[in-house]
Amino acid sequence: MAKELVSLHFLPPQFHIPRLPLRPKPPQNPIFPRRRNRTSSNDDGVPSNEVKTIAKFKSRHNYIRVIEVSRRSDHPLAGSRLLLLDTPGNIHSISFLLKTLTDSYFDVFATLPPIIPPGSIGVLGFGAGSTARLILELYPPEYTIHGWEIDPSVIDVGREFFSLSKLERDHKDRIFINIGDALDASVRTGFSGILVDLFSEGSVIKELQDPNVWRGLKSRLRKRGRIMVNVGGRCVEAEDSERDGDLVMVETLKAMSQVFGDKLFVLTLGSGDDSSVALTGDLPDLDAWKKSLPVRELRSFVDMWKPFTEFTLS
């Protein structure tokens, strides 16, 4: 894989990083991801001298870039390393050198274990391992990770640049990575939980707008198992301009609602400009959920869930 890496010789004066669903911020200082039609000088561009490109190459499935944002940057991503995929450069993994949490929707994923039975958690769309790292580092050995990623080059990048190899060594009996179609994912005992983060060409994959796909995933859950899904939103930049982020999100949620009925809830980060996350199953006892979370920073997400029947685009 190393032979495929290409240095980036030129960056524009402002290096923009799309698809950045951040955790809620105080209303007086909101942070929003940049979209293509945003031209204000107050957008979330990062000066090029504060961004370092570590890897840039094309694989069979993706246009892959790995970048670092300087710790000196005055930006929410300061000190982070990012995996960007697809031509628009949507973020598919994020890690910080000095902290575990990511200040993104990956942290929402990390709230799932306390509300599912101990056992296997499927991560469909593994990326470089951001979700796996959070769960393995925050929760006890009763939870194991079974990841699926269609692009072996993405796993190579995770091992080389995102400490995935170390994660595998440190948790060798708890993490299992599979190369292949994530929609074929299964384990013999059934999944306690499934985390879905499947994008292609900058958009939530088309299969997730098909209720039959959700029926198939539901059938692979254990009793009391749940599915949590990054359903995207308007901050997602697709290569196909007709794949509008909001519309794709709504169609995905509608397909899920045909399978899960009123047992479908939605959490939207930011003020509507960021991604939304969906959760299946009965809404848990919120106080008990908060108390069971391993770090207090995750508790802010618990009160943000709304029934899909009350979900509206802002």
C-alpha positions as a LaTeX table, in Angstrom:
\begin{tabular}{lrrr}
\hline
Residue & $x$ (\AA) & $y$ (\AA) & $z$ (\AA) \\
\hline
Met1 & 0.00 & 0.00 & 0.00 \\
Ala2 & 2.83 & 2.41 & 0.77 \\
Lys3 & 3.86 & 2.53 & $-2.87$ \\
Glu4 & 0.46 & 3.96 & $-3.77$ \\
Leu5 & 0.83 & 7.03 & $-1.56$ \\
Val6 & 1.18 & 10.36 & $-3.32$ \\
Ser7 & 2.14 & 13.63 & $-1.66$ \\
Leu8 & $-0.14$ & 16.61 & $-2.18$ \\
His9 & 1.96 & 19.41 & $-3.63$ \\
Phe10 & $-0.64$ & 22.16 & $-3.53$ \\
Leu11 & $-3.45$ & 23.14 & $-1.22$ \\
Pro12 & $-5.84$ & 26.06 & $-1.78$ \\
Pro13 & $-5.64$ & 29.01 & 0.63 \\
Gln14 & $-8.54$ & 27.49 & 2.59 \\
Phe15 & $-8.75$ & 23.70 & 2.89 \\
His16 & $-12.41$ & 22.80 & 3.45 \\
Ile17 & $-13.46$ & 19.65 & 5.29 \\
Pro18 & $-17.07$ & 18.62 & 4.57 \\
Arg19 & $-19.35$ & 16.22 & 6.48 \\
Leu20 & $-18.37$ & 17.32 & 9.96 \\
Pro21 & $-21.32$ & 16.59 & 12.28 \\
Leu22 & $-20.11$ & 18.10 & 15.55 \\
Arg23 & $-21.51$ & 17.61 & 19.02 \\
Pro24 & $-23.88$ & 20.37 & 20.19 \\
Lys25 & $-22.19$ & 23.67 & 20.93 \\
Pro26 & $-23.47$ & 26.63 & 22.96 \\
Pro27 & $-25.84$ & 28.62 & 20.72 \\
Gln28 & $-23.72$ & 31.76 & 20.96 \\
Asn29 & $-20.83$ & 29.97 & 19.23 \\
Pro30 & $-22.21$ & 27.40 & 16.78 \\
Ile31 & $-19.90$ & 25.39 & 14.53 \\
Phe32 & $-21.21$ & 24.25 & 11.17 \\
Pro33 & $-19.66$ & 22.19 & 8.39 \\
Arg34 & $-19.09$ & 23.89 & 5.08 \\
Arg35 & $-21.35$ & 23.03 & 2.17 \\
Arg36 & $-20.65$ & 23.64 & $-1.50$ \\
Asn37 & $-22.99$ & 26.63 & $-1.70$ \\
Arg38 & $-21.50$ & 28.38 & 1.32 \\
Thr39 & $-19.28$ & 31.24 & 0.19 \\
Ser40 & $-18.98$ & 33.34 & 3.32 \\
Ser41 & $-15.49$ & 34.13 & 4.53 \\
Asn42 & $-16.72$ & 32.96 & 7.95 \\
Asp43 & $-17.04$ & 29.30 & 6.92 \\
Asp44 & $-15.03$ & 26.46 & 8.40 \\
Gly45 & $-12.03$ & 26.61 & 6.09 \\
Val46 & $-8.66$ & 25.67 & 7.54 \\
Pro47 & $-5.62$ & 27.66 & 6.33 \\
Ser48 & $-3.48$ & 25.42 & 4.13 \\
Asn49 & $-0.40$ & 25.97 & 6.27 \\
Glu50 & $-2.30$ & 24.35 & 9.16 \\
Val51 & $-3.08$ & 21.17 & 7.20 \\
Lys52 & $-0.65$ & 18.39 & 6.36 \\
Thr53 & $-1.49$ & 15.70 & 3.82 \\
Ile54 & $-0.01$ & 12.35 & 4.79 \\
Ala55 & $-1.46$ & 10.14 & 2.07 \\
Lys56 & $-3.38$ & 10.62 & $-1.14$ \\
Phe57 & $-4.21$ & 7.86 & $-3.64$ \\
Lys58 & $-6.98$ & 6.07 & $-5.48$ \\
Ser59 & $-8.00$ & 2.53 & $-4.64$ \\
Arg60 & $-10.47$ & 0.32 & $-6.48$ \\
His61 & $-13.34$ & 1.72 & $-4.42$ \\
Asn62 & $-12.29$ & 5.14 & $-3.14$ \\
Tyr63 & $-10.32$ & 8.31 & $-3.55$ \\
Ile64 & $-8.43$ & 8.21 & $-0.24$ \\
Arg65 & $-6.78$ & 11.06 & 1.62 \\
Val66 & $-5.30$ & 11.20 & 5.11 \\
Ile67 & $-4.71$ & 14.66 & 6.55 \\
Glu68 & $-3.63$ & 16.19 & 9.85 \\
Val69 & $-4.84$ & 19.50 & 11.24 \\
Ser70 & $-2.24$ & 21.38 & 13.27 \\
Arg71 & $-2.75$ & 21.56 & 17.02 \\
Arg72 & $-2.06$ & 25.30 & 16.67 \\
Ser73 & $-5.09$ & 25.77 & 14.43 \\
Asp74 & $-8.07$ & 27.76 & 15.71 \\
His75 & $-10.50$ & 25.14 & 14.46 \\
Pro76 & $-12.63$ & 22.40 & 16.08 \\
Leu77 & $-10.47$ & 19.78 & 14.34 \\
Ala78 & $-7.16$ & 21.13 & 15.65 \\
Gly79 & $-4.86$ & 18.24 & 16.52 \\
Ser80 & $-6.85$ & 15.66 & 14.59 \\
Arg81 & $-6.03$ & 13.13 & 11.90 \\
Leu82 & $-8.78$ & 12.58 & 9.32 \\
Leu83 & $-9.62$ & 9.96 & 6.73 \\
Leu84 & $-11.33$ & 11.60 & 3.75 \\
Leu85 & $-13.03$ & 9.46 & 1.12 \\
Asp86 & $-14.81$ & 10.19 & $-2.17$ \\
Thr87 & $-14.16$ & 13.17 & $-4.41$ \\
Pro88 & $-15.91$ & 15.68 & $-2.07$ \\
Gly89 & $-13.66$ & 14.50 & 0.78 \\
Asn90 & $-16.26$ & 13.44 & 3.34 \\
Ile91 & $-14.84$ & 12.45 & 6.73 \\
His92 & $-14.97$ & 8.70 & 7.40 \\
Ser93 & $-12.66$ & 8.49 & 10.42 \\
Ile94 & $-11.26$ & 10.95 & 12.90 \\
Ser95 & $-8.79$ & 10.61 & 15.74 \\
Phe96 & $-7.12$ & 13.02 & 18.14 \\
Leu97 & $-3.69$ & 12.47 & 19.62 \\
Leu98 & $-4.58$ & 13.67 & 23.09 \\
Lys99 & $-8.21$ & 12.64 & 23.59 \\
Thr100 & $-10.51$ & 9.68 & 23.00 \\
Leu101 & $-13.76$ & 11.37 & 22.01 \\
Thr102 & $-14.11$ & 12.81 & 18.53 \\
Asp103 & $-16.66$ & 15.63 & 18.99 \\
Ser104 & $-18.63$ & 14.07 & 16.12 \\
Tyr105 & $-21.36$ & 11.54 & 15.41 \\
Phe106 & $-18.90$ & 8.74 & 16.28 \\
Asp107 & $-19.47$ & 9.77 & 19.91 \\
Val108 & $-23.20$ & 9.18 & 19.46 \\
Phe109 & $-22.36$ & 5.65 & 18.26 \\
Ala110 & $-20.40$ & 5.20 & 21.50 \\
Thr111 & $-23.61$ & 5.56 & 23.53 \\
Leu112 & $-25.06$ & 2.30 & 22.16 \\
Pro113 & $-23.49$ & $-0.43$ & 24.36 \\
Pro114 & $-25.36$ & 0.38 & 27.62 \\
Ile115 & $-28.76$ & $-0.10$ & 25.92 \\
Ile116 & $-28.06$ & $-3.44$ & 24.25 \\
Pro117 & $-27.22$ & $-6.89$ & 25.63 \\
Pro118 & $-23.52$ & $-7.73$ & 26.00 \\
Gly119 & $-22.19$ & $-9.44$ & 22.89 \\
Ser120 & $-21.19$ & $-8.76$ & 19.30 \\
Ile121 & $-21.51$ & $-5.29$ & 17.80 \\
Gly122 & $-21.40$ & $-5.09$ & 14.02 \\
Val123 & $-19.75$ & $-1.99$ & 12.56 \\
Leu124 & $-20.89$ & $-1.77$ & 8.96 \\
Gly125 & $-18.61$ & 0.71 & 7.23 \\
Phe126 & $-15.57$ & 0.29 & 9.45 \\
Gly127 & $-13.40$ & 3.04 & 7.96 \\
Ala128 & $-10.14$ & 3.45 & 9.87 \\
Gly129 & $-11.71$ & 2.32 & 13.14 \\
Ser130 & $-13.00$ & 5.44 & 14.94 \\
Thr131 & $-16.16$ & 3.74 & 16.20 \\
Ala132 & $-14.32$ & 0.56 & 17.17 \\
Arg133 & $-11.71$ & 2.50 & 19.15 \\
Leu134 & $-14.31$ & 4.34 & 21.20 \\
Ile135 & $-16.20$ & 1.20 & 22.15 \\
Leu136 & $-13.13$ & $-0.90$ & 22.88 \\
Glu137 & $-11.53$ & 1.80 & 25.03 \\
Leu138 & $-14.68$ & 2.86 & 26.89 \\
Tyr139 & $-16.46$ & $-0.44$ & 27.54 \\
Pro140 & $-15.66$ & $-3.80$ & 29.16 \\
Pro141 & $-14.70$ & $-7.01$ & 27.30 \\
Glu142 & $-18.31$ & $-8.20$ & 27.20 \\
Tyr143 & $-18.65$ & $-6.19$ & 24.00 \\
Thr144 & $-16.79$ & $-7.32$ & 20.88 \\
Ile145 & $-16.44$ & $-5.53$ & 17.54 \\
His146 & $-17.06$ & $-7.22$ & 14.20 \\
Gly147 & $-16.27$ & $-4.72$ & 11.46 \\
Trp148 & $-17.02$ & $-4.85$ & 7.74 \\
Glu149 & $-15.25$ & $-2.70$ & 5.17 \\
Ile150 & $-15.46$ & $-3.24$ & 1.42 \\
Asp151 & $-12.13$ & $-1.54$ & 0.63 \\
Pro152 & $-8.99$ & $-3.30$ & 1.92 \\
Ser153 & $-6.99$ & $-0.14$ & 1.24 \\
Val154 & $-9.05$ & 1.69 & 3.86 \\
Ile155 & $-8.10$ & $-0.95$ & 6.44 \\
Asp156 & $-4.44$ & $-0.64$ & 5.36 \\
Val157 & $-4.65$ & 3.11 & 5.92 \\
Gly158 & $-6.25$ & 2.54 & 9.31 \\
Arg159 & $-3.42$ & 0.25 & 10.36 \\
Glu160 & $-0.67$ & 2.53 & 9.07 \\
Phe161 & $-1.98$ & 5.97 & 10.03 \\
Phe162 & $-4.74$ & 5.54 & 12.65 \\
Ser163 & $-3.13$ & 3.05 & 15.08 \\
Leu164 & $-5.55$ & 0.32 & 14.05 \\
Ser165 & $-2.76$ & $-2.27$ & 14.29 \\
Lys166 & $-2.18$ & $-1.28$ & 17.93 \\
Leu167 & $-5.90$ & $-1.46$ & 18.61 \\
Glu168 & $-5.96$ & $-4.98$ & 17.19 \\
Arg169 & $-2.98$ & $-6.01$ & 19.32 \\
Asp170 & $-4.36$ & $-4.48$ & 22.50 \\
His171 & $-7.82$ & $-6.03$ & 22.02 \\
Lys172 & $-7.00$ & $-9.11$ & 19.97 \\
Asp173 & $-9.92$ & $-11.13$ & 21.36 \\
Arg174 & $-12.43$ & $-8.30$ & 20.92 \\
Ile175 & $-12.00$ & $-6.98$ & 17.38 \\
Phe176 & $-12.54$ & $-8.86$ & 14.13 \\
Ile177 & $-12.29$ & $-7.11$ & 10.75 \\
Asn178 & $-13.91$ & $-8.51$ & 7.61 \\
Ile179 & $-13.30$ & $-7.35$ & 4.04 \\
Gly180 & $-16.48$ & $-7.55$ & 2.03 \\
Asp181 & $-20.03$ & $-6.31$ & 1.53 \\
Ala182 & $-21.28$ & $-4.99$ & 4.87 \\
Leu183 & $-24.87$ & $-5.83$ & 3.97 \\
Asp184 & $-23.89$ & $-9.52$ & 4.13 \\
Ala185 & $-22.59$ & $-9.13$ & 7.70 \\
Ser186 & $-23.61$ & $-11.78$ & 10.21 \\
Val187 & $-22.36$ & $-13.61$ & 13.30 \\
Arg188 & $-23.48$ & $-17.03$ & 14.47 \\
Thr189 & $-25.04$ & $-15.83$ & 17.75 \\
Gly190 & $-26.66$ & $-12.73$ & 16.23 \\
Phe191 & $-25.66$ & $-9.12$ & 16.79 \\
Ser192 & $-26.43$ & $-7.37$ & 20.06 \\
Gly193 & $-26.11$ & $-4.14$ & 18.15 \\
Ile194 & $-25.39$ & $-2.95$ & 14.62 \\
Leu195 & $-23.78$ & 0.41 & 13.81 \\
Val196 & $-24.35$ & 1.44 & 10.19 \\
Asp197 & $-22.15$ & 4.07 & 8.52 \\
Leu198 & $-22.33$ & 3.18 & 4.83 \\
Phe199 & $-21.50$ & 5.80 & 2.22 \\
Ser200 & $-20.46$ & 5.57 & $-1.42$ \\
Glu201 & $-19.55$ & 8.38 & $-3.77$ \\
Gly202 & $-20.28$ & 10.86 & $-1.00$ \\
Ser203 & $-23.82$ & 9.66 & $-0.22$ \\
Val204 & $-25.63$ & 7.20 & 2.01 \\
Ile205 & $-25.69$ & 4.07 & $-0.14$ \\
Lys206 & $-28.85$ & 3.54 & $-2.19$ \\
Glu207 & $-29.54$ & 0.14 & $-0.65$ \\
Leu208 & $-30.42$ & 1.82 & 2.65 \\
Gln209 & $-33.48$ & 3.38 & 1.03 \\
Asp210 & $-34.87$ & $-0.16$ & 0.54 \\
Pro211 & $-37.04$ & $-1.52$ & 3.41 \\
Asn212 & $-36.01$ & $-5.08$ & 2.52 \\
Val213 & $-32.41$ & $-4.28$ & 3.45 \\
Trp214 & $-33.56$ & $-3.18$ & 6.90 \\
Arg215 & $-35.65$ & $-6.32$ & 7.28 \\
Gly216 & $-32.52$ & $-8.32$ & 6.57 \\
Leu217 & $-30.44$ & $-6.42$ & 9.12 \\
Lys218 & $-33.20$ & $-6.65$ & 11.73 \\
Ser219 & $-33.30$ & $-10.42$ & 11.31 \\
Arg220 & $-29.63$ & $-10.62$ & 12.34 \\
Leu221 & $-30.21$ & $-8.98$ & 15.73 \\
Arg222 & $-30.44$ & $-10.86$ & 18.99 \\
Lys223 & $-33.45$ & $-10.32$ & 21.23 \\
Arg224 & $-33.39$ & $-6.71$ & 22.53 \\
Gly225 & $-30.74$ & $-5.83$ & 19.96 \\
Arg226 & $-30.73$ & $-2.41$ & 18.30 \\
Ile227 & $-29.45$ & $-0.67$ & 15.18 \\
Met228 & $-27.93$ & 2.81 & 15.18 \\
Val229 & $-27.38$ & 4.50 & 11.82 \\
Asn230 & $-25.63$ & 7.55 & 10.41 \\
Val231 & $-28.37$ & 8.63 & 8.00 \\
Gly232 & $-26.48$ & 11.70 & 6.78 \\
Gly233 & $-28.05$ & 15.09 & 6.18 \\
Arg234 & $-27.52$ & 18.33 & 4.33 \\
Cys235 & $-23.83$ & 18.57 & 5.28 \\
Val236 & $-23.10$ & 15.43 & 3.24 \\
Glu237 & $-21.65$ & 16.28 & $-0.16$ \\
Ala238 & $-22.43$ & 13.69 & $-2.83$ \\
Glu239 & $-20.63$ & 13.31 & $-6.14$ \\
Asp240 & $-24.06$ & 13.10 & $-7.81$ \\
Ser241 & $-25.75$ & 16.48 & $-7.30$ \\
Glu242 & $-29.16$ & 14.77 & $-7.48$ \\
Arg243 & $-28.33$ & 12.81 & $-4.30$ \\
Asp244 & $-29.32$ & 15.68 & $-2.00$ \\
Gly245 & $-28.22$ & 14.93 & 1.56 \\
Asp246 & $-31.52$ & 15.89 & 3.19 \\
Leu247 & $-33.65$ & 13.98 & 0.69 \\
Val248 & $-31.52$ & 10.85 & 0.95 \\
Met249 & $-31.70$ & 11.06 & 4.74 \\
Val250 & $-35.49$ & 11.29 & 4.70 \\
Glu251 & $-35.83$ & 8.41 & 2.23 \\
Thr252 & $-33.55$ & 6.29 & 4.41 \\
Leu253 & $-35.61$ & 7.06 & 7.51 \\
Lys254 & $-38.86$ & 6.31 & 5.69 \\
Ala255 & $-37.50$ & 2.92 & 4.63 \\
Met256 & $-36.52$ & 2.20 & 8.22 \\
Ser257 & $-39.92$ & 3.27 & 9.53 \\
Gln258 & $-41.61$ & 0.68 & 7.32 \\
Val259 & $-39.69$ & $-2.00$ & 9.22 \\
Phe260 & $-39.39$ & $-0.58$ & 12.75 \\
Gly261 & $-42.68$ & 1.37 & 12.92 \\
Asp262 & $-42.89$ & 3.66 & 15.93 \\
Lys263 & $-39.73$ & 2.14 & 17.37 \\
Leu264 & $-37.55$ & 4.56 & 15.43 \\
Phe265 & $-35.90$ & 7.65 & 16.87 \\
Val266 & $-33.77$ & 10.41 & 15.36 \\
Leu267 & $-31.04$ & 12.64 & 16.78 \\
Thr268 & $-29.80$ & 15.64 & 14.79 \\
Leu269 & $-26.49$ & 17.29 & 15.65 \\
Gly270 & $-25.93$ & 21.02 & 15.44 \\
Ser271 & $-28.83$ & 23.20 & 14.30 \\
Gly272 & $-30.00$ & 21.13 & 11.36 \\
Asp273 & $-26.91$ & 21.63 & 9.18 \\
Asp274 & $-25.26$ & 18.48 & 10.50 \\
Ser275 & $-25.86$ & 14.76 & 10.16 \\
Ser276 & $-28.66$ & 12.86 & 11.87 \\
Val277 & $-28.42$ & 9.49 & 13.59 \\
Ala278 & $-31.26$ & 6.97 & 13.83 \\
Leu279 & $-31.92$ & 4.44 & 16.60 \\
Thr280 & $-34.26$ & 1.44 & 16.59 \\
Gly281 & $-36.13$ & $-0.14$ & 19.50 \\
Asp282 & $-38.11$ & 1.27 & 22.40 \\
Leu283 & $-36.69$ & 4.48 & 23.83 \\
Pro284 & $-34.66$ & 3.47 & 26.91 \\
Asp285 & $-35.04$ & 4.92 & 30.37 \\
Leu286 & $-33.10$ & 8.13 & 29.84 \\
Asp287 & $-31.83$ & 8.58 & 33.41 \\
Ala288 & $-30.57$ & 5.01 & 33.55 \\
Trp289 & $-28.94$ & 5.43 & 30.15 \\
Lys290 & $-27.08$ & 8.55 & 31.28 \\
Lys291 & $-25.85$ & 6.91 & 34.47 \\
Ser292 & $-24.51$ & 3.92 & 32.53 \\
Leu293 & $-22.39$ & 5.98 & 30.13 \\
Pro294 & $-18.67$ & 5.81 & 30.95 \\
Val295 & $-17.89$ & 9.52 & 30.44 \\
Arg296 & $-20.12$ & 12.48 & 31.19 \\
Glu297 & $-19.51$ & 14.11 & 27.79 \\
Leu298 & $-21.68$ & 11.44 & 26.19 \\
Arg299 & $-24.69$ & 12.19 & 28.37 \\
Ser300 & $-25.71$ & 15.29 & 26.41 \\
Phe301 & $-26.83$ & 13.10 & 23.54 \\
Val302 & $-29.38$ & 11.11 & 25.53 \\
Asp303 & $-32.00$ & 13.87 & 25.73 \\
Met304 & $-31.72$ & 14.70 & 22.02 \\
Trp305 & $-33.62$ & 11.70 & 20.61 \\
Lys306 & $-37.05$ & 12.35 & 19.08 \\
Pro307 & $-39.56$ & 9.91 & 17.58 \\
Phe308 & $-39.32$ & 9.77 & 13.81 \\
Thr309 & $-43.02$ & 10.71 & 13.72 \\
Glu310 & $-42.01$ & 14.11 & 15.17 \\
Phe311 & $-38.95$ & 14.54 & 12.96 \\
Thr312 & $-38.94$ & 17.58 & 10.67 \\
Leu313 & $-36.24$ & 19.26 & 8.61 \\
Ser314 & $-35.24$ & 22.63 & 9.98 \\
\hline
\end{tabular}
